[in-house]
Short mmCIF file of C-alpha atoms (C1' of nucleotides) in Angstrom, two decimals:
data_model
loop_
_atom_site.label_atom_id
_atom_site.label_comp_id
_atom_site.label_asym_id
_atom_site.label_seq_id
_atom_site.Cartn_x
_atom_site.Cartn_y
_atom_site.Cartn_z
CA MET A 1 94.14 69.02 195.54
CA ILE A 2 97.98 67.90 196.87
CA ALA A 3 99.58 69.89 199.62
CA LEU A 4 103.32 70.27 200.06
CA ILE A 5 104.45 71.28 203.45
CA ASP A 6 107.55 71.99 202.88
CA CYS A 7 110.05 73.15 206.65
CA ASN A 8 111.47 76.62 206.01
CA ASN A 9 115.46 76.98 206.07
CA PHE A 10 115.23 73.58 207.79
CA TYR A 11 118.79 72.84 208.75
CA VAL A 12 118.92 76.16 210.05
CA SER A 13 115.96 75.91 211.68
CA CYS A 14 116.03 72.64 213.89
CA GLU A 15 119.27 74.60 215.19
CA ARG A 16 117.49 77.61 216.26
CA VAL A 17 114.92 75.69 217.85
CA PHE A 18 117.74 75.13 220.46
CA ASP A 19 119.43 77.95 220.42
CA PRO A 20 117.30 81.05 219.80
CA LYS A 21 119.18 83.48 220.44
CA LEU A 22 120.48 82.43 216.54
CA LYS A 23 117.01 83.80 215.84
CA GLY A 24 117.78 87.24 212.89
CA LYS A 25 121.16 86.07 212.57
CA PRO A 26 123.10 85.03 209.52
CA THR A 27 123.35 81.45 209.98
CA ILE A 28 124.18 78.84 207.94
CA VAL A 29 124.95 75.15 208.28
CA LEU A 30 127.43 73.15 206.53
CA SER A 31 128.16 69.62 204.06
CA ASN A 32 130.13 66.69 205.58
CA ASN A 33 133.45 68.17 206.10
CA ASP A 34 132.36 71.48 206.83
CA GLY A 35 132.50 71.85 203.19
CA CYS A 36 129.57 74.16 201.25
CA VAL A 37 127.27 75.72 202.57
CA ILE A 38 123.89 73.69 202.26
CA ALA A 39 121.58 75.59 203.73
CA ARG A 40 120.90 79.24 204.85
CA SER A 41 118.54 81.59 206.82
CA ASP A 42 116.70 84.87 205.47
CA GLU A 43 119.35 86.43 206.50
CA ALA A 44 121.93 84.66 204.92
CA LYS A 45 120.30 84.54 201.69
CA ALA A 46 119.81 88.43 201.63
CA LEU A 47 123.86 88.49 202.94
CA GLY A 48 124.41 87.41 198.91
CA ILE A 49 125.40 83.36 200.31
CA GLU A 50 124.69 81.06 197.95
CA MET A 51 123.70 77.89 197.50
CA GLY A 52 126.55 75.28 197.29
CA THR A 53 129.14 77.85 198.22
CA PRO A 54 132.35 76.02 199.77
CA SER A 55 132.89 77.33 203.31
CA PHE A 56 136.75 78.12 202.90
CA MET A 57 136.18 81.34 200.03
CA ILE A 58 133.20 82.65 201.71
CA LYS A 59 135.36 83.14 205.43
CA ASP A 60 136.23 86.72 205.51
CA PHE A 61 132.74 87.07 204.45
CA ILE A 62 131.81 84.92 207.49
CA ARG A 63 133.37 85.97 209.63
CA LYS A 64 133.04 90.28 209.12
CA HIS A 65 129.19 89.35 209.21
CA ASN A 66 129.27 87.46 212.14
CA VAL A 67 127.61 85.51 210.49
CA ARG A 68 126.73 81.92 212.61
CA VAL A 69 128.03 78.61 211.45
CA TYR A 70 127.15 75.01 212.09
CA SER A 71 128.73 71.94 210.58
CA SER A 72 125.60 69.54 209.59
CA ASN A 73 124.23 67.77 212.72
CA TYR A 74 121.82 64.85 210.79
CA THR A 75 120.96 62.92 214.16
CA LEU A 76 119.46 65.79 215.53
CA TYR A 77 117.53 66.71 211.64
CA GLY A 78 116.80 63.66 211.08
CA ASP A 79 114.62 62.98 214.36
CA MET A 80 113.50 66.62 214.08
CA SER A 81 112.20 65.95 210.74
CA ALA A 82 110.14 62.52 211.63
CA ARG A 83 108.22 64.57 215.12
CA VAL A 84 107.72 67.39 212.21
CA MET A 85 106.13 64.42 209.70
CA ARG A 86 104.18 63.37 212.91
CA VAL A 87 101.85 66.01 213.55
CA ILE A 88 100.90 66.38 209.77
CA LYS A 89 100.22 63.08 209.94
CA GLU A 90 97.72 63.70 212.80
CA PHE A 91 95.50 66.36 210.61
CA ILE A 92 96.34 64.85 207.54
CA PRO A 93 95.69 60.45 207.50
CA ARG A 94 96.80 60.22 203.63
CA THR A 95 100.85 62.03 203.20
CA GLU A 96 104.00 60.87 200.96
CA ILE A 97 107.21 61.58 202.93
CA TYR A 98 109.06 63.05 200.21
CA SER A 99 112.74 63.86 201.54
CA ILE A 100 113.75 64.82 205.00
CA ASP A 101 111.67 68.57 205.02
CA GLU A 102 109.41 67.81 202.74
CA ILE A 103 105.19 65.74 202.50
CA PHE A 104 103.15 65.71 200.43
CA ALA A 105 99.78 64.95 201.45
CA ASP A 106 95.94 64.54 200.03
CA VAL A 107 93.94 67.05 200.96
CA SER A 108 90.95 66.42 198.56
CA SER A 109 89.52 63.62 200.95
CA LEU A 110 88.66 66.10 203.56
CA THR A 111 86.05 67.88 201.33
CA HIS A 112 84.86 69.06 204.79
CA THR A 113 87.42 71.21 205.23
CA ASN A 114 89.13 74.39 203.51
CA PRO A 115 92.21 73.71 202.37
CA THR A 116 93.53 77.69 203.43
CA GLU A 117 91.90 76.59 207.62
CA LEU A 118 93.43 73.43 207.35
CA ALA A 119 96.51 74.11 206.11
CA MET A 120 96.89 77.45 208.69
CA GLN A 121 96.44 75.15 211.68
CA ILE A 122 98.83 72.54 210.10
CA ARG A 123 101.66 75.34 210.27
CA GLU A 124 100.66 76.57 213.43
CA SER A 125 100.45 72.77 215.12
CA VAL A 126 103.74 72.03 213.69
CA MET A 127 105.37 75.29 215.62
CA ARG A 128 103.68 75.00 218.69
CA CYS A 129 105.07 70.80 218.08
CA THR A 130 108.12 71.48 217.37
CA GLY A 131 109.51 75.12 216.81
CA ILE A 132 109.85 73.98 213.15
CA PRO A 133 108.17 76.92 210.51
CA VAL A 134 106.84 75.52 207.78
CA SER A 135 104.73 76.71 203.97
CA ILE A 136 102.30 75.20 202.24
CA GLY A 137 101.04 75.21 198.58
CA ILE A 138 98.15 73.14 198.15
CA ALA A 139 97.20 73.04 194.19
CA GLN A 140 95.73 70.19 192.01
CA THR A 141 99.21 67.97 190.56
CA LYS A 142 101.97 67.32 193.13
CA THR A 143 104.02 69.62 190.20
CA LEU A 144 101.64 72.80 191.24
CA ALA A 145 101.90 72.28 194.66
CA LYS A 146 105.11 73.11 194.49
CA LEU A 147 105.48 75.71 192.49
CA ALA A 148 102.59 77.06 195.33
CA ASN A 149 104.57 75.70 198.03
CA ARG A 150 107.65 78.25 196.25
CA TYR A 151 105.15 81.09 195.74
CA ALA A 152 103.73 81.12 200.01
CA LYS A 153 106.89 81.35 200.34
CA LYS A 154 107.88 84.38 198.08
CA THR A 155 104.87 86.31 198.33
CA ARG A 156 103.47 85.75 201.70
CA PRO A 157 105.81 86.10 204.04
CA GLY A 158 103.53 86.29 207.07
CA ASP A 159 101.37 82.77 206.72
CA SER A 160 103.24 80.99 203.99
CA VAL A 161 100.20 78.99 203.09
CA PHE A 162 98.68 78.96 198.89
CA CYS A 163 96.24 77.12 197.66
CA ALA A 164 95.28 77.66 193.94
CA ASP A 165 92.12 77.11 193.77
CA GLU A 166 90.78 78.72 191.46
CA GLU A 167 91.71 79.52 187.80
CA TRP A 168 92.76 82.99 188.12
CA LYS A 169 95.44 81.86 191.10
CA ILE A 170 96.68 79.49 188.96
CA GLN A 171 97.44 81.61 185.88
CA ASP A 172 99.33 83.61 188.68
CA ILE A 173 101.95 80.73 189.67
CA LEU A 174 102.94 79.97 186.66
CA ALA A 175 103.60 83.57 185.60
CA PHE A 176 105.70 83.85 188.26
CA THR A 177 107.53 81.36 188.56
CA GLN A 178 110.35 81.31 185.94
CA VAL A 179 111.08 78.15 184.26
CA GLU A 180 114.79 76.97 186.07
CA ASP A 181 112.15 77.01 189.21
CA ILE A 182 109.70 74.33 188.29
CA TRP A 183 110.36 71.15 189.37
CA GLY A 184 111.86 68.44 187.03
CA VAL A 185 114.00 71.56 185.42
CA GLY A 186 117.50 71.40 186.40
CA GLY A 187 120.29 73.10 184.59
CA GLN A 188 120.20 71.86 181.63
CA TYR A 189 116.55 72.40 180.71
CA HIS A 190 116.94 76.06 182.41
CA ARG A 191 119.51 76.91 178.82
CA LEU A 192 116.78 74.32 175.95
CA LEU A 193 113.81 75.99 177.79
CA LYS A 194 115.71 79.41 177.73
CA LYS A 195 116.95 79.31 174.27
CA ASN A 196 114.02 78.50 172.63
CA GLY A 197 112.36 81.48 173.82
CA PHE A 198 110.37 79.43 177.17
CA HIS A 199 110.64 82.03 180.28
CA THR A 200 108.45 81.61 182.65
CA ALA A 201 106.19 78.43 183.36
CA ALA A 202 103.95 79.51 181.78
CA ASP A 203 105.06 79.82 178.74
CA PHE A 204 105.94 76.86 178.93
CA ILE A 205 103.07 75.07 179.55
CA ASN A 206 102.27 76.42 175.47
CA ALA A 207 105.40 74.60 174.06
CA PRO A 208 104.54 71.98 171.04
CA GLU A 209 104.24 68.88 172.46
CA GLY A 210 105.87 66.93 170.62
CA TRP A 211 108.54 69.21 170.64
CA VAL A 212 108.48 68.98 174.84
CA ARG A 213 108.46 64.89 174.13
CA LYS A 214 111.57 65.01 171.09
CA GLU A 215 113.70 67.59 173.04
CA MET A 216 112.61 66.75 177.21
CA ALA A 217 111.57 62.93 176.95
CA VAL A 218 109.00 61.53 178.50
CA VAL A 219 109.77 63.81 182.39
CA GLY A 220 109.72 66.75 180.60
CA LEU A 221 106.07 66.45 178.56
CA ARG A 222 104.71 64.97 181.97
CA THR A 223 105.76 67.61 183.88
CA GLN A 224 104.09 69.92 181.22
CA GLN A 225 101.35 67.94 181.94
CA GLU A 226 101.40 68.68 185.54
CA LEU A 227 101.29 72.49 185.07
CA LYS A 228 98.65 71.79 183.39
CA GLY A 229 97.09 70.41 185.42
CA ILE A 230 97.12 66.65 184.82
CA ALA A 231 97.94 63.98 187.42
CA CYS A 232 101.14 61.81 186.08
CA THR A 233 102.38 61.31 189.14
CA GLU A 234 101.85 58.17 191.49
CA TRP A 235 101.01 58.27 194.73
CA GLN A 236 102.91 56.88 197.18
CA ASP A 237 100.81 54.72 199.69
CA GLU A 238 103.42 53.23 201.44
CA VAL A 239 107.24 53.58 201.79
CA LYS A 240 109.18 52.19 199.38
CA GLY A 241 112.45 49.85 200.01
CA LYS A 242 115.28 51.39 198.18
CA LYS A 243 116.66 50.35 195.10
CA ASN A 244 119.85 51.11 196.21
CA ILE A 245 122.58 52.25 199.38
CA CYS A 246 124.98 53.62 198.99
CA THR A 247 127.47 55.07 201.93
CA SER A 248 130.57 57.39 200.36
CA ARG A 249 131.89 59.79 201.79
CA GLY A 250 134.79 62.37 201.21
CA PHE A 251 138.08 62.27 204.47
CA GLY A 252 138.95 65.09 206.59
CA LYS A 253 142.66 65.20 204.71
CA LEU A 254 143.92 63.05 201.68
CA ILE A 255 145.01 59.61 202.21
CA THR A 256 148.04 58.19 200.43
CA THR A 257 148.17 53.79 202.10
CA LYS A 258 146.05 51.61 201.00
CA ARG A 259 145.86 49.89 204.57
CA GLU A 260 143.68 53.62 204.64
CA VAL A 261 141.29 52.82 202.25
CA GLN A 262 140.47 49.57 203.04
CA GLN A 263 139.49 50.74 206.52
CA ALA A 264 137.42 53.60 205.03
CA ILE A 265 136.37 51.15 203.00
CA GLY A 266 135.36 48.57 205.84
CA THR A 267 133.55 50.88 207.42
CA PHE A 268 131.53 51.85 204.11
CA THR A 269 130.76 48.38 203.76
CA SER A 270 129.46 47.76 207.11
CA SER A 271 127.46 50.92 207.10
CA CYS A 272 125.62 49.42 203.70
CA ALA A 273 124.83 46.26 205.53
CA GLN A 274 123.37 47.16 208.51
CA LYS A 275 121.39 50.11 206.23
CA LEU A 276 120.18 46.84 204.37
CA ARG A 277 119.20 44.23 208.17
CA LYS A 278 117.32 47.64 208.13
CA GLN A 279 114.90 47.13 205.63
CA ASN A 280 115.12 43.12 205.34
CA SER A 281 116.95 43.33 201.72
CA CYS A 282 119.72 41.44 200.27
CA ALA A 283 122.39 42.92 197.89
CA GLN A 284 122.76 40.92 194.21
CA ARG A 285 125.83 43.04 193.37
CA ILE A 286 128.81 45.33 195.48
CA HIS A 287 129.97 48.86 193.34
CA VAL A 288 132.81 50.26 195.34
CA PHE A 289 135.02 53.65 194.01
CA VAL A 290 137.95 55.26 195.03
CA GLN A 291 138.89 58.76 193.12
CA THR A 292 141.53 61.36 193.77
CA ASN A 293 140.65 65.12 195.00
CA ILE A 294 139.59 66.24 191.39
CA HIS A 295 139.49 70.38 192.33
CA ARG A 296 143.13 69.75 193.06
CA LYS A 297 144.90 70.81 189.84
CA GLN A 298 148.35 69.87 190.56
CA ASP A 299 147.59 66.22 191.67
CA ASP A 300 147.84 63.51 189.81
CA GLN A 301 143.82 62.39 188.78
CA TYR A 302 142.62 58.60 189.41
CA PHE A 303 138.75 57.52 189.54
CA HIS A 304 138.16 53.41 188.65
CA SER A 305 135.21 51.81 190.17
CA ILE A 306 134.16 47.92 189.93
CA THR A 307 131.05 46.26 189.90
CA LEU A 308 130.57 42.88 191.50
CA ASP A 309 128.21 39.79 191.41
CA LEU A 310 127.50 38.22 194.32
CA THR A 311 127.60 34.35 194.13
CA VAL A 312 123.99 34.65 196.39
CA PRO A 313 121.75 37.84 197.33
CA THR A 314 123.69 39.11 201.60
CA ASN A 315 123.37 40.81 203.68
CA SER A 316 126.08 39.62 205.73
CA THR A 317 128.35 42.35 207.21
CA ARG A 318 131.49 39.51 206.42
CA GLU A 319 129.83 38.81 203.47
CA LEU A 320 129.55 41.46 201.76
CA LEU A 321 133.43 43.12 202.90
CA LYS A 322 135.13 39.91 201.31
CA TYR A 323 133.41 41.35 198.48
CA ALA A 324 133.98 44.88 198.46
CA MET A 325 138.65 43.66 199.48
CA ARG A 326 138.47 41.78 196.31
CA GLY A 327 136.80 44.49 194.02
CA LEU A 328 139.86 47.07 196.22
CA ASP A 329 142.43 45.07 195.16
CA ILE A 330 141.38 45.40 191.73
CA ILE A 331 141.14 49.07 191.31
CA TYR A 332 143.67 50.36 193.49
CA ARG A 333 146.37 51.94 192.42
CA PRO A 334 149.30 53.02 195.55
CA GLY A 335 150.88 56.62 194.45
CA PHE A 336 147.86 58.74 194.47
CA LYS A 337 146.05 60.43 196.83
CA TYR A 338 142.72 60.00 197.69
CA ASN A 339 140.28 61.54 198.63
CA LYS A 340 136.69 60.70 198.72
CA THR A 341 135.81 56.19 198.50
CA GLY A 342 132.29 55.04 198.46
CA VAL A 343 130.32 50.99 198.09
CA MET A 344 127.44 50.69 197.39
CA VAL A 345 125.48 47.81 197.00
CA MET A 346 123.06 47.53 194.29
CA ASP A 347 119.54 44.62 192.95
CA LEU A 348 118.24 44.83 196.12
CA VAL A 349 115.71 41.71 197.02
CA PRO A 350 113.58 40.88 199.96
CA ALA A 351 115.49 38.88 202.52
CA ASP A 352 113.23 36.05 203.05
CA GLN A 353 112.94 35.72 198.85
CA THR A 354 116.75 35.06 198.05
CA GLN A 355 117.88 31.68 196.98
CA LEU A 356 120.32 29.21 198.32
CA GLY A 357 123.37 28.95 196.58
CA LEU A 358 124.17 25.63 195.06
CA PHE A 359 126.84 24.65 197.65
CA GLU A 360 125.30 26.61 200.95
CA SER A 361 124.02 24.83 203.53
CA ASP A 362 120.62 26.11 204.93
CA THR A 363 122.12 26.33 208.28
CA SER A 364 125.13 28.35 207.44
CA GLY A 365 122.66 31.38 206.43
CA ALA A 366 120.99 30.82 209.74
CA LYS A 367 124.55 31.24 211.52
CA GLU A 368 125.91 33.74 209.59
CA LYS A 369 122.11 35.47 210.13
CA ALA A 370 121.83 35.48 214.16
CA THR A 371 125.65 36.39 214.64
CA MET A 372 124.65 39.86 212.81
CA THR A 373 121.42 40.00 214.40
CA ALA A 374 123.47 40.00 217.66
CA VAL A 375 125.88 42.97 215.84
CA ASP A 376 122.92 45.30 215.33
CA GLY A 377 121.57 44.51 218.82
CA ILE A 378 124.77 45.15 220.43
CA ASN A 379 125.01 48.54 218.66
CA GLN A 380 121.94 49.28 218.79
CA VAL A 381 122.17 49.60 222.14
CA TYR A 382 126.12 50.59 223.57
CA GLY A 383 126.43 52.65 220.17
CA ASN A 384 126.60 52.05 216.54
CA ASP A 385 130.24 51.21 216.87
CA VAL A 386 131.43 48.74 219.91
CA VAL A 387 131.59 45.40 217.72
CA ARG A 388 133.11 45.81 214.22
CA MET A 389 134.93 43.07 211.67
CA ALA A 390 138.54 43.12 211.60
CA LYS A 391 138.63 45.41 208.51
CA GLN A 392 136.95 48.35 210.19
CA GLU A 393 139.54 48.56 212.96
CA PHE A 394 139.60 51.92 214.50
CA ASN A 395 140.69 54.91 212.64
CA THR A 396 140.26 58.16 212.89
CA LYS A 397 142.65 59.93 210.73
CA TRP A 398 139.82 60.04 207.26
CA LYS A 399 137.13 60.82 209.66
CA LEU A 400 135.03 63.81 208.94
CA ARG A 401 135.89 67.71 209.87
CA GLN A 402 132.70 69.09 211.43
CA ASN A 403 133.97 72.24 214.13
CA HIS A 404 131.00 73.23 214.81
CA LEU A 405 128.70 70.48 215.16
CA SER A 406 125.46 70.61 217.44
CA LYS A 407 124.39 68.63 220.01
CA CYS A 408 121.90 65.80 219.78
CA TYR A 409 119.47 67.34 221.78
CA THR A 410 116.50 65.31 220.41
CA THR A 411 118.38 61.53 221.18
CA ARG A 412 121.40 61.55 223.62
CA PHE A 413 120.57 61.52 227.26
CA LYS A 414 123.54 63.46 228.43
CA ASP A 415 123.14 66.27 225.52
CA LEU A 416 119.80 67.15 226.32
CA MET A 417 118.89 70.31 227.50
CA LYS A 418 118.46 71.55 231.02
CA VAL A 419 116.29 74.04 232.23
CA LYS A 420 116.98 76.02 235.34
CA ALA A 421 114.20 77.10 238.15
CA ASN A 422 115.34 79.34 240.21
"C1'" DT B 1 125.21 44.96 142.83
"C1'" DC B 2 123.71 42.21 146.92
"C1'" DT B 3 123.60 39.76 153.64
"C1'" DG B 4 117.14 40.47 157.75
"C1'" DG B 5 113.88 41.38 160.81
"C1'" DG B 6 112.25 41.38 165.45
"C1'" DG B 7 112.29 41.13 169.88
"C1'" DT B 8 114.46 41.26 174.87
"C1'" DC B 9 117.96 42.23 178.77
"C1'" DC B 10 121.24 44.62 180.18
"C1'" DT B 11 124.10 48.55 180.89
"C1'" DA B 12 126.52 53.03 181.42
"C1'" DG B 13 125.37 57.44 181.20
"C1'" DG B 14 122.23 61.78 182.07
"C1'" DA B 15 118.92 64.44 183.57
"C1'" DC B 16 116.50 65.48 187.71
"C1'" DC B 17 115.44 65.61 193.10
"C1'" DC B 18 116.70 67.06 198.33
"C1'" DT C 1 144.56 73.43 203.50
"C1'" DC C 2 139.97 73.35 202.40
"C1'" DT C 3 134.49 72.28 197.00
"C1'" DG C 4 128.51 66.79 200.04
"C1'" DG C 5 126.52 62.35 200.29
"C1'" DG C 6 121.86 59.61 199.09
"C1'" DG C 7 119.03 58.76 195.84
"C1'" DT C 8 115.32 58.17 191.31
"C1'" DC C 9 113.97 57.32 186.29
"C1'" DC C 10 114.61 57.39 181.56
"C1'" DT C 11 116.90 56.30 177.51
"C1'" DA C 12 120.63 54.41 173.90
"C1'" DG C 13 123.14 51.40 172.21
"C1'" DG C 14 125.34 46.98 172.96
"C1'" DA C 15 124.05 41.48 172.89
"C1'" DC C 16 121.81 38.12 171.98
"C1'" DC C 17 117.61 35.08 170.17
"C1'" DC C 18 115.22 33.18 166.71
#
DNA sequence: TCTGGGGTCCTAGGACCC
DNA sequence: TCTGGGGTCCTAGGACCC
């Protein structure tokens, strides 16, 4: 049996841990640039605030209903996530972190324990150690566990735990779940399934396999199998390195000079390089893109991207910057109001398995590596942006808008909470 | 009139996830 | 004024090979 444990309204819950006054109050967390709603408390959901709504569209509504608003604070959420995961791993050795707020756990190895009781214990323990409420669904496959989890949230608000260990419970969940709420069914497949008369997961299970294969490819077929209790997704016992790494950002305001775009690209490239070195990988290709604001109908639109092959796989900031700037030179067009750019490093290979270029000497590689290690070391101790490459410069024009940012309570000494005792 | 067949690799784009 | 960011996997079709 597989358990899916996920944090309820995770980002909002993180904010609530450090400001208990938010309890019972409608609260939302916004995406970068304070753009869209990406997390909502139950009270905010009850008010009808939808996921993904641009915040400026509901400004008046927010004020009217006194909705508490936060900019996203990923430093805080990342650290809280690690704490939650640590607690869960103490109960179940075999786990697989699926996202910042979700983890699969293999509970079949713990045969001596009743899964429901175990789930209750985990829930209680996570709440006590971190202050974060979680829901837990247990079933035969990952897909069914996802459904069980959702079922628990919707029908068991008290304990938020559901274990589908009997046939009638599985049937209950399948009949309860609309096709669009199945893990693996998005907008396209939702329309397709509805059009063909499949409304619930129970309906979908009865769709002919040939039809599913033809219309939804093997991915759809796998989802269907998983719903029937046949496991099709492999268990990932070790954390796999990423195959691509991307850093991209929309700007707080529109940008019109090449120099500013270069600064942004420089910073994003440097960020990609750091992430590469952290997972001990080198990239073989780099992808750069620029775009204008697609929502501004009154502006001329421009989108262009380019992918460059690197002669030698690398994770050196300097080397990657060279290619990124070359790419930007090719795709940049003056006269547009740019809104967003990004850099992606692709086709990653382990850093220790890279081949030297024909004209590269081993000593130059070693020197570059030593430089980067030093840069990372200094930045780690003194903050992320102390040492930079020339192209990054220091510029705040295109930085994020974050008007409602909470503090880094758990990762920065000056943000530690103070407790007064009389 | 009539122009092979089978395989691999790569890429772009689509679908999905949180 | 203002609309997120970061990923994965699969597939179709073209290029290329013998």
